[in-house]
XYZ file of N, CA, C and O in Angstrom:
304
model
N 0.844 -1.171 0.000
C 0.000 0.000 0.000
C 0.889 1.235 0.000
O 1.779 1.358 0.814
N 0.637 2.111 -0.928
C 1.371 3.376 -0.979
C 0.451 4.481 -0.513
O -0.698 4.570 -0.932
N 0.975 5.329 0.346
C 0.213 6.438 0.892
C 0.782 7.747 0.370
O 1.894 7.788 -0.161
N 0.002 8.793 0.536
C 0.455 10.136 0.185
C 0.853 10.863 1.457
O 0.290 10.632 2.531
N 1.803 11.766 1.316
C 2.290 12.549 2.438
C 2.410 13.989 1.960
O 3.091 14.257 0.969
N 1.718 14.903 2.641
C 1.783 16.317 2.312
C 2.565 17.010 3.410
O 2.149 17.024 4.567
N 3.734 17.547 3.060
C 4.577 18.203 4.053
C 5.085 19.510 3.464
O 5.666 19.517 2.375
N 4.825 20.600 4.179
C 5.240 21.941 3.729
C 4.753 22.236 2.314
O 5.462 22.830 1.506
N 3.554 21.768 1.986
C 2.961 22.019 0.681
C 3.432 21.083 -0.421
O 2.966 21.172 -1.541
N 4.361 20.190 -0.114
C 4.884 19.247 -1.108
C 4.250 17.878 -0.923
O 4.238 17.333 0.178
N 3.770 17.318 -2.000
C 3.116 16.019 -1.986
C 4.105 14.950 -2.415
O 4.832 15.128 -3.386
N 4.123 13.827 -1.674
C 5.019 12.732 -2.058
C 4.326 11.397 -1.806
O 3.394 11.302 -1.005
N 4.798 10.378 -2.511
C 4.332 9.008 -2.307
C 5.264 8.319 -1.316
O 6.480 8.516 -1.367
N 4.704 7.499 -0.457
C 5.523 6.753 0.493
C 6.063 5.489 -0.170
O 5.699 5.154 -1.298
N 6.864 4.785 0.590
C 7.284 3.453 0.179
C 6.050 2.569 0.076
O 4.971 2.957 0.527
N 6.193 1.406 -0.468
C 5.082 0.456 -0.577
C 5.012 -0.337 0.723
O 5.783 -1.263 0.942
N 4.096 0.058 1.595
C 3.962 -0.606 2.897
C 3.331 -1.980 2.738
O 2.293 -2.126 2.104
N 3.959 -2.971 3.307
C 3.379 -4.311 3.378
C 3.145 -4.694 4.833
O 2.352 -5.572 5.117
N 3.852 -4.027 5.737
C 3.692 -4.233 7.179
C 3.783 -2.878 7.865
O 4.303 -1.917 7.310
N 3.288 -2.817 9.067
C 3.411 -1.624 9.909
C 2.943 -0.359 9.185
O 3.660 0.644 9.137
N 1.766 -0.440 8.629
C 1.185 0.706 7.918
C 0.812 1.764 8.958
O 0.119 1.472 9.928
N 1.275 3.003 8.778
C 0.952 4.050 9.748
C -0.520 4.458 9.640
O -1.166 4.208 8.616
N -1.053 5.099 10.665
C -2.430 5.608 10.580
C -2.551 6.594 9.412
O -1.621 7.357 9.135
N -3.721 6.577 8.736
C -3.899 7.442 7.573
C -5.377 7.794 7.388
O -6.262 7.098 7.844
N -5.610 8.900 6.693
C -6.955 9.330 6.313
C -7.246 8.783 4.918
O -6.335 8.381 4.196
N -8.531 8.779 4.548
C -8.933 8.257 3.243
C -9.769 9.294 2.491
O -10.714 9.854 3.042
N -9.420 9.530 1.235
C -10.225 10.326 0.318
C -10.639 9.385 -0.803
O -9.799 8.882 -1.536
N -11.931 9.104 -0.891
C -12.353 8.092 -1.867
C -13.543 8.547 -2.708
O -14.488 7.818 -2.900
N -13.462 9.768 -3.198
C -14.569 10.263 -3.991
C -14.021 11.115 -5.135
O -13.060 11.844 -4.971
N -14.640 11.003 -6.289
C -14.269 11.848 -7.427
C -15.480 12.668 -7.841
O -16.618 12.223 -7.708
N -15.226 13.852 -8.324
C -16.311 14.725 -8.753
C -16.175 15.142 -10.202
O -17.149 15.492 -10.839
N -14.971 15.169 -10.702
C -14.750 15.685 -12.049
C -14.693 14.604 -13.108
O -14.870 13.420 -12.851
N -14.408 15.055 -14.309
C -14.207 14.140 -15.430
C -12.926 13.354 -15.185
O -12.018 13.808 -14.490
N -12.813 12.189 -15.795
C -11.616 11.363 -15.634
C -10.345 12.123 -15.996
O -9.304 11.931 -15.361
N -10.422 12.991 -16.978
C -9.234 13.735 -17.396
C -8.833 14.806 -16.382
O -7.707 15.307 -16.429
N -9.743 15.171 -15.461
C -9.461 16.188 -14.450
C -8.968 15.590 -13.142
O -8.414 16.302 -12.313
N -9.185 14.303 -12.948
C -8.780 13.641 -11.705
C -7.323 13.192 -11.787
O -6.812 12.883 -12.866
N -6.664 13.136 -10.651
C -5.260 12.738 -10.588
C -5.168 11.220 -10.485
O -5.853 10.606 -9.673
N -4.313 10.620 -11.305
C -4.119 9.171 -11.294
C -2.767 8.828 -10.673
O -1.903 9.692 -10.490
N -2.580 7.544 -10.389
C -1.302 7.072 -9.871
C -0.185 7.356 -10.869
O 0.915 7.782 -10.490
N -0.462 7.169 -12.137
C 0.537 7.465 -13.172
C 0.914 8.950 -13.166
O 2.071 9.299 -13.390
N -0.068 9.824 -12.904
C 0.221 11.255 -12.794
C 1.202 11.517 -11.652
O 2.134 12.311 -11.791
N 0.982 10.851 -10.514
C 1.889 11.014 -9.375
C 3.294 10.557 -9.732
O 4.269 11.237 -9.453
N 3.385 9.392 -10.344
C 4.698 8.852 -10.692
C 5.432 9.771 -11.662
O 6.640 9.916 -11.579
N 4.694 10.403 -12.568
C 5.294 11.279 -13.572
C 5.500 12.707 -13.063
O 6.117 13.522 -13.739
N 4.958 13.004 -11.883
C 5.060 14.363 -11.353
C 4.168 15.346 -12.082
O 4.390 16.546 -12.042
N 3.131 14.833 -12.756
C 2.247 15.677 -13.569
C 0.848 15.717 -12.963
O -0.111 15.272 -13.573
N 0.743 16.225 -11.757
C -0.554 16.210 -11.083
C -1.012 17.573 -10.589
O -2.195 17.824 -10.483
N -0.117 18.485 -10.290
C -0.516 19.740 -9.656
C -1.308 20.666 -10.565
O -1.989 21.566 -10.081
N -1.270 20.434 -11.869
C -2.027 21.289 -12.782
C -3.438 20.763 -13.050
O -4.225 21.422 -13.720
N -3.773 19.594 -12.506
C -5.113 19.042 -12.713
C -6.096 19.617 -11.694
O -5.738 19.883 -10.541
N -7.333 19.790 -12.110
C -8.367 20.347 -11.242
C -8.545 19.500 -9.978
O -8.716 20.030 -8.886
N -8.484 18.191 -10.104
C -8.679 17.300 -8.966
C -7.587 17.365 -7.914
O -7.756 16.867 -6.803
N -6.468 18.004 -8.219
C -5.372 18.094 -7.256
C -5.768 18.884 -6.020
O -5.340 18.569 -4.910
N -6.590 19.902 -6.190
C -6.962 20.763 -5.051
C -7.616 19.952 -3.937
O -7.334 20.170 -2.761
N -8.478 19.005 -4.262
C -9.118 18.227 -3.194
C -8.129 17.272 -2.535
O -8.245 16.982 -1.353
N -7.123 16.813 -3.292
C -6.093 15.967 -2.692
C -5.258 16.791 -1.719
O -4.949 16.351 -0.612
N -4.932 17.997 -2.124
C -4.186 18.889 -1.249
C -4.997 19.184 0.015
O -4.470 19.154 1.126
N -6.286 19.439 -0.141
C -7.149 19.691 1.012
C -7.184 18.479 1.936
O -7.135 18.616 3.156
N -7.271 17.280 1.375
C -7.308 16.076 2.187
C -6.035 15.954 3.031
O -6.095 15.620 4.213
N -4.881 16.230 2.430
C -3.628 16.194 3.174
C -3.597 17.221 4.288
O -3.134 16.938 5.399
N -4.108 18.404 4.003
C -4.160 19.457 5.019
C -5.106 19.079 6.152
O -4.803 19.280 7.332
N -6.255 18.497 5.809
C -7.211 18.075 6.834
C -6.652 16.920 7.658
O -6.824 16.873 8.875
N -5.983 15.987 7.008
C -5.355 14.879 7.731
C -4.372 15.429 8.763
O -4.348 14.973 9.922
N -3.572 16.420 8.371
C -2.612 17.025 9.299
C -3.324 17.691 10.474
O -2.901 17.547 11.625
N -4.432 18.383 10.202
C -5.207 18.999 11.285
C -5.758 17.945 12.239
O -5.941 18.208 13.425
N -6.022 16.754 11.704
C -6.545 15.658 12.518
C -5.433 14.810 13.146
O -5.699 13.761 13.720
N -4.188 15.257 12.994
C -3.072 14.574 13.621
C -2.510 13.402 12.821
O -1.783 12.576 13.359
N -2.837 13.333 11.538
C -2.351 12.240 10.686
C -1.344 12.788 9.673
O -1.567 13.842 9.081
N -0.264 12.065 9.464
C 0.753 12.496 8.513
C 0.487 11.981 7.102
O 1.036 12.504 6.133
N -0.324 10.935 6.989
C -0.495 10.253 5.703
C -1.962 10.161 5.329
O -2.850 10.188 6.171
N -2.203 10.007 4.029
C -3.564 9.768 3.575
C -3.529 8.922 2.320
O -2.510 8.796 1.640
N -4.669 8.323 2.039
C -4.812 7.415 0.913
C -5.892 7.981 0.016
O -6.959 8.405 0.465
N -5.614 8.007 -1.273
C -6.534 8.562 -2.257
C -6.968 7.440 -3.190
O -6.134 6.792 -3.804
N -8.262 7.213 -3.241
C -8.808 6.204 -4.138
C -9.628 6.919 -5.179
O -10.533 7.665 -4.879
N -9.304 6.667 -6.429
C -10.012 7.314 -7.516
C -10.851 6.300 -8.237
O -10.549 5.238 -8.514
């Protein structure tokens, strides 16, 4: 399982956890067109911040931090 980590405004993917998965928040809803949502391939390519769907991912990371969580999981 790979999680997202938002730190100082920078988004990163974690290692692939198979054990000892840290606590995390979940964002599992899409609202836009498929072309507007961020995919795993977008993350790997670093081509996600210009997509409309990125704002809700950023918000989820910020909310997770307010709730005391460092990591979150995004399901599209």
